[in-house]
Short mmCIF file of the C-alpha atoms (twelve columns), coordinates in Angstrom:
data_MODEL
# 
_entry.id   MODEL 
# 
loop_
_atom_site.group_PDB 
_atom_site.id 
_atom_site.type_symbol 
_atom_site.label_atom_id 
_atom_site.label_alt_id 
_atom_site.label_comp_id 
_atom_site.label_asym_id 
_atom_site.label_seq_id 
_atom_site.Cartn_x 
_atom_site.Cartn_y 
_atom_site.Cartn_z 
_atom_site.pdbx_PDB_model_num 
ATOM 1   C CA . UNK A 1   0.000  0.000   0.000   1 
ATOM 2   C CA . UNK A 2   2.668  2.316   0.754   1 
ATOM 3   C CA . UNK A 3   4.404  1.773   -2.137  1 
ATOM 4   C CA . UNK A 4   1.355  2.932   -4.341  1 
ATOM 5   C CA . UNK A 5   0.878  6.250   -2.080  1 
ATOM 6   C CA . UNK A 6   4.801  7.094   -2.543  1 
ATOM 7   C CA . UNK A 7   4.314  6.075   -6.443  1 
ATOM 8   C CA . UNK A 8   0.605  8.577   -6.768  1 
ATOM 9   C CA . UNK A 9   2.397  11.143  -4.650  1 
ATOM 10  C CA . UNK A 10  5.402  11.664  -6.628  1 
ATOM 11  C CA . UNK A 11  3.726  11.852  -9.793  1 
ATOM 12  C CA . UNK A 12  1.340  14.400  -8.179  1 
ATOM 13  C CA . UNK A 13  5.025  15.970  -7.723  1 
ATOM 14  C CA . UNK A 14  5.904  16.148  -11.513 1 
ATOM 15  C CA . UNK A 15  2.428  16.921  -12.638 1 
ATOM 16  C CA . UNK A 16  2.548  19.728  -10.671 1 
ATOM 17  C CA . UNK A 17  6.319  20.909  -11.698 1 
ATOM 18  C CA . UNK A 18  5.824  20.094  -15.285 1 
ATOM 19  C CA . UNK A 19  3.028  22.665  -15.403 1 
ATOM 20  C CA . UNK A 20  4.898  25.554  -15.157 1 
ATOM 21  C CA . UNK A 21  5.938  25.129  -18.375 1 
ATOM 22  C CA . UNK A 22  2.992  26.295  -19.891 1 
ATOM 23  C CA . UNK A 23  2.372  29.418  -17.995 1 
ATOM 24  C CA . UNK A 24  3.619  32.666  -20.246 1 
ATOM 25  C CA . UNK A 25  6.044  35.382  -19.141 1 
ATOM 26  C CA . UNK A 26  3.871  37.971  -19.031 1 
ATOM 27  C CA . UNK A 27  1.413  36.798  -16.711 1 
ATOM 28  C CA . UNK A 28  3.708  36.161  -13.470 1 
ATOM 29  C CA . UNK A 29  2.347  34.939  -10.739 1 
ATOM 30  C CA . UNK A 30  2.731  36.877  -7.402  1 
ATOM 31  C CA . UNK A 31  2.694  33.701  -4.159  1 
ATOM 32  C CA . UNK A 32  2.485  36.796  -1.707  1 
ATOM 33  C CA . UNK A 33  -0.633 36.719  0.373   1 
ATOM 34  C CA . UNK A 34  -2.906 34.813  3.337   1 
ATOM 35  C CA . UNK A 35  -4.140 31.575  2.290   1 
ATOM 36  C CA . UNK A 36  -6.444 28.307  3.950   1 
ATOM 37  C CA . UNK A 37  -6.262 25.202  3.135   1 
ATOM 38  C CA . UNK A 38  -7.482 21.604  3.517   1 
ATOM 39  C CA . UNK A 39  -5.100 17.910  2.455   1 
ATOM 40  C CA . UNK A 40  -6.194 14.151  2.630   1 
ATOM 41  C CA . UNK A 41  -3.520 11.202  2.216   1 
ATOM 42  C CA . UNK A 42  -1.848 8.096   3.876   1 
ATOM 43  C CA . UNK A 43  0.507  8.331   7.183   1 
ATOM 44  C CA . UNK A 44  2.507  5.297   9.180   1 
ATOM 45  C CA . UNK A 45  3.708  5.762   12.505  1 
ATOM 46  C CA . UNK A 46  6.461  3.882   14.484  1 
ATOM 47  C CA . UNK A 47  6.508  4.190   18.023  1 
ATOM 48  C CA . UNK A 48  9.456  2.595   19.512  1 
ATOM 49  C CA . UNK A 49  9.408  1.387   22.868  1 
ATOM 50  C CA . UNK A 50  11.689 0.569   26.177  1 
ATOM 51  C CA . UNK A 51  11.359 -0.927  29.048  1 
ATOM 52  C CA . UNK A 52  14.380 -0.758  31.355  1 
ATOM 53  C CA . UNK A 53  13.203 -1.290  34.976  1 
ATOM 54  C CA . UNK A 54  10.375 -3.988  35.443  1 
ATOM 55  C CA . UNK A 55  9.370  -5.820  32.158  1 
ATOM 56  C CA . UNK A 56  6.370  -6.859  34.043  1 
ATOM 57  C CA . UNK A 57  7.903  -8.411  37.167  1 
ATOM 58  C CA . UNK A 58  9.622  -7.987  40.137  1 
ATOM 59  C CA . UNK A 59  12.982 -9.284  39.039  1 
ATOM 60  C CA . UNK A 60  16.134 -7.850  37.762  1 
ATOM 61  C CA . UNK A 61  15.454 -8.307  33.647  1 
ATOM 62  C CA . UNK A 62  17.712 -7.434  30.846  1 
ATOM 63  C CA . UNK A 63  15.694 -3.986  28.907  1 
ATOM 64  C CA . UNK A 64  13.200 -5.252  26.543  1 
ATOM 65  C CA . UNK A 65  12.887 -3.037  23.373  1 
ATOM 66  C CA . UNK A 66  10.108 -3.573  20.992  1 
ATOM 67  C CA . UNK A 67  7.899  -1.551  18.537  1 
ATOM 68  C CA . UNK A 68  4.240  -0.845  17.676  1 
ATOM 69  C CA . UNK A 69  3.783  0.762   13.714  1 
ATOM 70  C CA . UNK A 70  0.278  1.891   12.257  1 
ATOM 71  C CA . UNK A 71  -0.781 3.067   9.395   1 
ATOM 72  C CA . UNK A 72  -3.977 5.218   8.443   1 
ATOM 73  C CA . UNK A 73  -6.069 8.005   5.921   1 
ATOM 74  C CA . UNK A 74  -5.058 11.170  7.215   1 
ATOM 75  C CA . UNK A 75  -6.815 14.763  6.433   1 
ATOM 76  C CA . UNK A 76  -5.777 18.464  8.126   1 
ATOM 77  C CA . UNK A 77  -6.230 21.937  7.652   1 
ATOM 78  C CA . UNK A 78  -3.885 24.772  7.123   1 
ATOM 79  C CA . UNK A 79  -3.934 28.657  7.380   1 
ATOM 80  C CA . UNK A 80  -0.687 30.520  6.125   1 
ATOM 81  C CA . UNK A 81  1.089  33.640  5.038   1 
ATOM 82  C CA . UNK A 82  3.708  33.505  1.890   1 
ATOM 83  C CA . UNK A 83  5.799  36.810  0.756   1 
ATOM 84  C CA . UNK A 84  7.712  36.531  -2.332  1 
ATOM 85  C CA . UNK A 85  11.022 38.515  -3.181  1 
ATOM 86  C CA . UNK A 86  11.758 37.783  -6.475  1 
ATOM 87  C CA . UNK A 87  11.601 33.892  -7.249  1 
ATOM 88  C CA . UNK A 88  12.199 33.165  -3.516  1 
ATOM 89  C CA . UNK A 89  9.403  32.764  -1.529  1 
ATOM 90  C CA . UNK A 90  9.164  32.826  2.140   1 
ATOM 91  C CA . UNK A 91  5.737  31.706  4.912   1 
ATOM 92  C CA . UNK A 92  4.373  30.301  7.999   1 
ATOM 93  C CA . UNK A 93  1.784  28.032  8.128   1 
ATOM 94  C CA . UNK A 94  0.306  26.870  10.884  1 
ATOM 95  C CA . UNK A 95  -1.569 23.283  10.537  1 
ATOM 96  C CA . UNK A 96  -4.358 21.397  12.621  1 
ATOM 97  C CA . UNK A 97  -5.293 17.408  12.204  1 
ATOM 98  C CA . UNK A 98  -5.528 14.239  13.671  1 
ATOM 99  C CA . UNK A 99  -2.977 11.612  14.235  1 
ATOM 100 C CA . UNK A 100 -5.341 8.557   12.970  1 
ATOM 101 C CA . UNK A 101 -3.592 5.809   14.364  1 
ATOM 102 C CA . UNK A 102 -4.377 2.837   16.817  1 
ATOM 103 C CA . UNK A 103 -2.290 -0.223  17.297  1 
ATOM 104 C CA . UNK A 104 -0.893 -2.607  20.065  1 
ATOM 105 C CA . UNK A 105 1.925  -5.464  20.151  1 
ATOM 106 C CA . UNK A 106 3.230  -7.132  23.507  1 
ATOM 107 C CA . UNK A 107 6.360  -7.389  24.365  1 
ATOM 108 C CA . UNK A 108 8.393  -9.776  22.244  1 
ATOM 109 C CA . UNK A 109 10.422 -12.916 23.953  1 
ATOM 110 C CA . UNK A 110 10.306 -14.665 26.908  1 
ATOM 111 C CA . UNK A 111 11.890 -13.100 30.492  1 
ATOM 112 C CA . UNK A 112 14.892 -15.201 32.535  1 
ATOM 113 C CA . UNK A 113 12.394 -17.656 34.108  1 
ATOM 114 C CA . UNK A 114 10.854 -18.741 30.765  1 
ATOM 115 C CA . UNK A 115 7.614  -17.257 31.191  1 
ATOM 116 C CA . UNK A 116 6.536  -14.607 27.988  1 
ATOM 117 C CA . UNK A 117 6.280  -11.265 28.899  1 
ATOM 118 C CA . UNK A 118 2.265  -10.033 29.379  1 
ATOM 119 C CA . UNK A 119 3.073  -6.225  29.118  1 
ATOM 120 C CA . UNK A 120 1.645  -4.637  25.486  1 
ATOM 121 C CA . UNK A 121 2.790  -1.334  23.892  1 
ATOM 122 C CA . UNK A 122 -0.248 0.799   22.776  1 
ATOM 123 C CA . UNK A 123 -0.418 3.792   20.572  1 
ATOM 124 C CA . UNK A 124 -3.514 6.032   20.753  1 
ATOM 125 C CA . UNK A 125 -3.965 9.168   18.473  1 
ATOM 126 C CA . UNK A 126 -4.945 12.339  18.702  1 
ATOM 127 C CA . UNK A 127 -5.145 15.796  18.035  1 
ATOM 128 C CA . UNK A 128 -2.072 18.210  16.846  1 
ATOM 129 C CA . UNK A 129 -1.057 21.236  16.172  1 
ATOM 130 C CA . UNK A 130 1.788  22.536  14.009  1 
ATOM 131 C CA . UNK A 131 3.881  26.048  13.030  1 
ATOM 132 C CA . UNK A 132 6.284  26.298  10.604  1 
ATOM 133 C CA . UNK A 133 8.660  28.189  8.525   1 
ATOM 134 C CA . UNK A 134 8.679  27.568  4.637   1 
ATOM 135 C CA . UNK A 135 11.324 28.728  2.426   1 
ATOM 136 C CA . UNK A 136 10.478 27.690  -1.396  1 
ATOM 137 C CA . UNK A 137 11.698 29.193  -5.079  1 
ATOM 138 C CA . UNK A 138 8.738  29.995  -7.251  1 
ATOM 139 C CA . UNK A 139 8.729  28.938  -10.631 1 
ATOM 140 C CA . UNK A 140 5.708  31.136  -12.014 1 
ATOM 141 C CA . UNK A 141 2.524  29.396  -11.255 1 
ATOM 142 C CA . UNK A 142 4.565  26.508  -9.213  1 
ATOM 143 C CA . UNK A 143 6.118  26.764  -6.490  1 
ATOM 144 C CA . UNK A 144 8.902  24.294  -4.275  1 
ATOM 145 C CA . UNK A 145 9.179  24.523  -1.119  1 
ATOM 146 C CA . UNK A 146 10.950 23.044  2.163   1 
ATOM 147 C CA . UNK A 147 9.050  23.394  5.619   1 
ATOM 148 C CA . UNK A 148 10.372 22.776  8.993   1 
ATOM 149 C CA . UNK A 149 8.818  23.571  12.602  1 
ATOM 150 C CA . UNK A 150 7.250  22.451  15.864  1 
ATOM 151 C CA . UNK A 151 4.023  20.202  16.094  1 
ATOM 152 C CA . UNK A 152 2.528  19.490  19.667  1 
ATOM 153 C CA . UNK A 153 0.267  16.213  19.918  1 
ATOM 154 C CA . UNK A 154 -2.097 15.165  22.759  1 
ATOM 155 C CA . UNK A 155 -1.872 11.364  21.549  1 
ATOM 156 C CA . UNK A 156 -1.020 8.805   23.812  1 
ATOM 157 C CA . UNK A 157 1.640  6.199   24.605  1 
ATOM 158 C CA . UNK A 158 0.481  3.132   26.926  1 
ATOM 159 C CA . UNK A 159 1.722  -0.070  28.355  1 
ATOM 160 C CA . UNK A 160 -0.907 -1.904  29.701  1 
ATOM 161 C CA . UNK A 161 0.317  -5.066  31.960  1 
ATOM 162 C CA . UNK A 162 -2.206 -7.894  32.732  1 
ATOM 163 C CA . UNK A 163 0.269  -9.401  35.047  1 
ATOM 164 C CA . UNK A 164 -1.159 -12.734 34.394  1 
ATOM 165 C CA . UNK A 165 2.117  -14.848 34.804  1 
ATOM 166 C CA . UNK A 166 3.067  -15.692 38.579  1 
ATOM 167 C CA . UNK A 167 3.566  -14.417 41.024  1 
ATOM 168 C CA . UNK A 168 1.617  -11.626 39.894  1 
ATOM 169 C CA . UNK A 169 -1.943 -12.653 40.287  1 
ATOM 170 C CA . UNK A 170 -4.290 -10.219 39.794  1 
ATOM 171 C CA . UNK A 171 -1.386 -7.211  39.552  1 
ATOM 172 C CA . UNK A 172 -1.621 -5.087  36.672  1 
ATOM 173 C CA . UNK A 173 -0.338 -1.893  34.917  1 
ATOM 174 C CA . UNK A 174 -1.936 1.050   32.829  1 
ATOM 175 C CA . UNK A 175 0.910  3.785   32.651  1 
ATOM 176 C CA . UNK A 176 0.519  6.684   30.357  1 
ATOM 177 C CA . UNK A 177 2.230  9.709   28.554  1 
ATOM 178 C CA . UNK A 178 0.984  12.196  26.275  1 
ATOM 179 C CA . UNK A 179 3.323  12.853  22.993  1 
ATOM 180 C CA . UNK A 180 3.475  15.973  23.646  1 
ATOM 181 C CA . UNK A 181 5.635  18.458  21.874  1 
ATOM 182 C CA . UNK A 182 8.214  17.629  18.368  1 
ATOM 183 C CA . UNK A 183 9.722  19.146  15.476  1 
ATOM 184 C CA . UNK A 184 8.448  19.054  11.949  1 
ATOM 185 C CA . UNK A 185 10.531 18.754  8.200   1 
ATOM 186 C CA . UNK A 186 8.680  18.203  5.126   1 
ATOM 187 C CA . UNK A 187 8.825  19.364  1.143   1 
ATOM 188 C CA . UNK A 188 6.679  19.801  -1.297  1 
ATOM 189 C CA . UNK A 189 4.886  21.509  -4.478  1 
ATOM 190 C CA . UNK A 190 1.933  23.610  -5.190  1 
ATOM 191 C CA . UNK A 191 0.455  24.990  -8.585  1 
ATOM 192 C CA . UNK A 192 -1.767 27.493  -8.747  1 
ATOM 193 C CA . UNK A 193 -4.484 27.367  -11.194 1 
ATOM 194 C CA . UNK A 194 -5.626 30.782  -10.791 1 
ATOM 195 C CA . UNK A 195 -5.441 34.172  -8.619  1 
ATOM 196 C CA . UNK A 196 -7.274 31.915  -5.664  1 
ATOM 197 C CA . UNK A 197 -7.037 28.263  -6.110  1 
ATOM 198 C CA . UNK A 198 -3.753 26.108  -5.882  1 
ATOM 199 C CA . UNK A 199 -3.235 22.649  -6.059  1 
ATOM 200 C CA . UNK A 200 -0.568 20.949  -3.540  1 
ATOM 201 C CA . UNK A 201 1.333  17.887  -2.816  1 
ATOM 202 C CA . UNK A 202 3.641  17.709  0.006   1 
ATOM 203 C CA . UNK A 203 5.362  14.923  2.039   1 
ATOM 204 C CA . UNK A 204 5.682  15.863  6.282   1 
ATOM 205 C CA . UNK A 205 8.226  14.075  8.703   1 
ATOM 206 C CA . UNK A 206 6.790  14.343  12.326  1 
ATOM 207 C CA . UNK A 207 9.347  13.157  15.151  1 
ATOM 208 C CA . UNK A 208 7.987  13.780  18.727  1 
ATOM 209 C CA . UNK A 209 11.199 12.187  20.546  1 
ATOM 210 C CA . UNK A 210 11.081 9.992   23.943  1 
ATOM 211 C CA . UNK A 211 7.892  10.352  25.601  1 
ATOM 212 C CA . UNK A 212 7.817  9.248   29.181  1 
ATOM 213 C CA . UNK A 213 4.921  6.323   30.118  1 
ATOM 214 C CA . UNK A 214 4.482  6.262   34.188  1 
ATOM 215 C CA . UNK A 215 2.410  4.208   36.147  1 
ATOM 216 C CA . UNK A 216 1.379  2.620   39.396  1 
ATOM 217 C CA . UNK A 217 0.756  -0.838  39.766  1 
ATOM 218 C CA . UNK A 218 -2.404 -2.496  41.023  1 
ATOM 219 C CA . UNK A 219 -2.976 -5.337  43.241  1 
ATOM 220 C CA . UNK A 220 -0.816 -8.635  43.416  1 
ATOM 221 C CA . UNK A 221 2.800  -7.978  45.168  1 
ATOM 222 C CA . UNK A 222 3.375  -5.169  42.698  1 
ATOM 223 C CA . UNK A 223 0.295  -3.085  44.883  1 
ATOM 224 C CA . UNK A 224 1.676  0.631   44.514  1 
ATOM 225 C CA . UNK A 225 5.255  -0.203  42.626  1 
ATOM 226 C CA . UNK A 226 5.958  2.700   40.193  1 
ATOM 227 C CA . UNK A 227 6.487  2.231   36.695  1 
ATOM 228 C CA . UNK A 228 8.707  3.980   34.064  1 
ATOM 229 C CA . UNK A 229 8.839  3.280   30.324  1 
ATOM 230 C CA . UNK A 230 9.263  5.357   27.502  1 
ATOM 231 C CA . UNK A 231 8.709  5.328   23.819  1 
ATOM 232 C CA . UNK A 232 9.840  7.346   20.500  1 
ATOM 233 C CA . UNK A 233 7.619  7.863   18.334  1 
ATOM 234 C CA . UNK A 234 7.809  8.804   14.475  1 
ATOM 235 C CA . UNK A 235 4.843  9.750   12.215  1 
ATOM 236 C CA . UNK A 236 5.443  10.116  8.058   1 
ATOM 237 C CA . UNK A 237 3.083  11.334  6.034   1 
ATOM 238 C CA . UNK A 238 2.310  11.917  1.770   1 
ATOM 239 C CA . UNK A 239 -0.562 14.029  1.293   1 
ATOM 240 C CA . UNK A 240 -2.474 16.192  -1.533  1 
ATOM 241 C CA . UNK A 241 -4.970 18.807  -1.217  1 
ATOM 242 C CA . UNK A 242 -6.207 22.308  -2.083  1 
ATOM 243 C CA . UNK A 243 -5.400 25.900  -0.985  1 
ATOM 244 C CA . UNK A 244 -7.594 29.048  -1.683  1 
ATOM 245 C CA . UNK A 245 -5.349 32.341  -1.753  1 
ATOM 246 C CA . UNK A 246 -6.898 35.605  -0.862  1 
# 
């Protein structure tokens, strides 16, 4: 599947650069203005995570590492300001969505008594916000550009422990940690088909760092034992869409 969004996207890429061709010299195009803006495409996620302390028991454990990946239709909305000097153009654009993405995977492997770790790795999405700073060279009606900024996201990391393996019992775990803040890179192309509307394609690289997952654990001998994980997480998207230029 991803190989068929990469393939549509980058044609969307030359579709949109081989268009300039046909735009004549004497009707420049001036990039310089407010604009909104709405995309839909495909995004994977990779949220890598660590457990160094308790691996779902009471013993001394080597750190078991292990990740949870997703993949979902994304949409978001943009509002932005571009200013163009000559063929250079410079903006900010500030962007709202939704990180679409659900999955789960227990911990891989078996711990030093044999038994297979219970503890599972869960990614929930969730809103986010974005600013940044695009610098892109105008080629009449088309314009490429590089972006590159914060985004803040109230998704969620989890590990959930059913502590079903003795001597737990009934002891489980629920520890959470909001995403929270990252940076943003991404590239991309936009046409504009008249004074107002522009297409756009545009790939976005989201990487929110370590986000720590803490948690208290409940019942069995583990009865108020606090737990700390972490996880990185990653989120790549490809999307197209439409802008309307005021």
């Amino acid at each position: 599947m991803k190989a068929y969004v990469r393939g549509g996207f980058l044609a969307g890429m030359m579709c949109l650069s081989v268009s300039a061709v046909s735009a004549t010299e004497n009707d420049i195009y001036d990039w310089s203005g407010t604009y909104i803006g709405v995309d839909v495409g495909y995004g994977w996620s990779k949220a890598d995570f660590s457990d160094t302390e308790y691996n779902g028991s009471g013993g001394v454990f080597p750190p078991v590492y292990w990740d949870v990946k997703s993949d979902r239709i994304m949409a978001a909305g943009q509002l932005g300001y571009n200013r163009q000097y000559g063929s250079t153009v410079v903006g900010l654009e500030g962007e709202i969505g939704y990180l679409n993405f659900d999955g789960a995977r227990l911990q891989p492997g078996t711990d030093l008594l044999g038994d297979p770790y219970d503890a599972s790795g869960v990614f929930e999405g969730g809103w986010y916000l974005g600013l940044g700073a695009r610098l892109g060279y105008a080629l009449d009606r088309t314009l490429l550009y590089l972006k590159a900024g914060g985004v803040y996201s109230t998704a969620d990391m989890r590990v959930v422990d059913r502590c079903v393996i003795a001597p737990c019992g009934v002891g489980t775990l629920n520890a959470t940690g909001e995403v929270g803040w990252g940076y943003q890179l991404g590239a991309g192309a936009e046409h504009a088909l008249d004074e107002n509307w522009i297409v756009k394609a545009h790939y976005t690289y989201f990487d929110f760092g370590s986000t720590d997952i803490n948690g208290i654990g409940v019942g069995g001998p583990f009865q108020g034992v606090p737990y700390h994980l972490s996880a990185d997480l990653v989120v790549q998207m490809v999307r197209m869409g439409i802008n309307y230029k005021f």
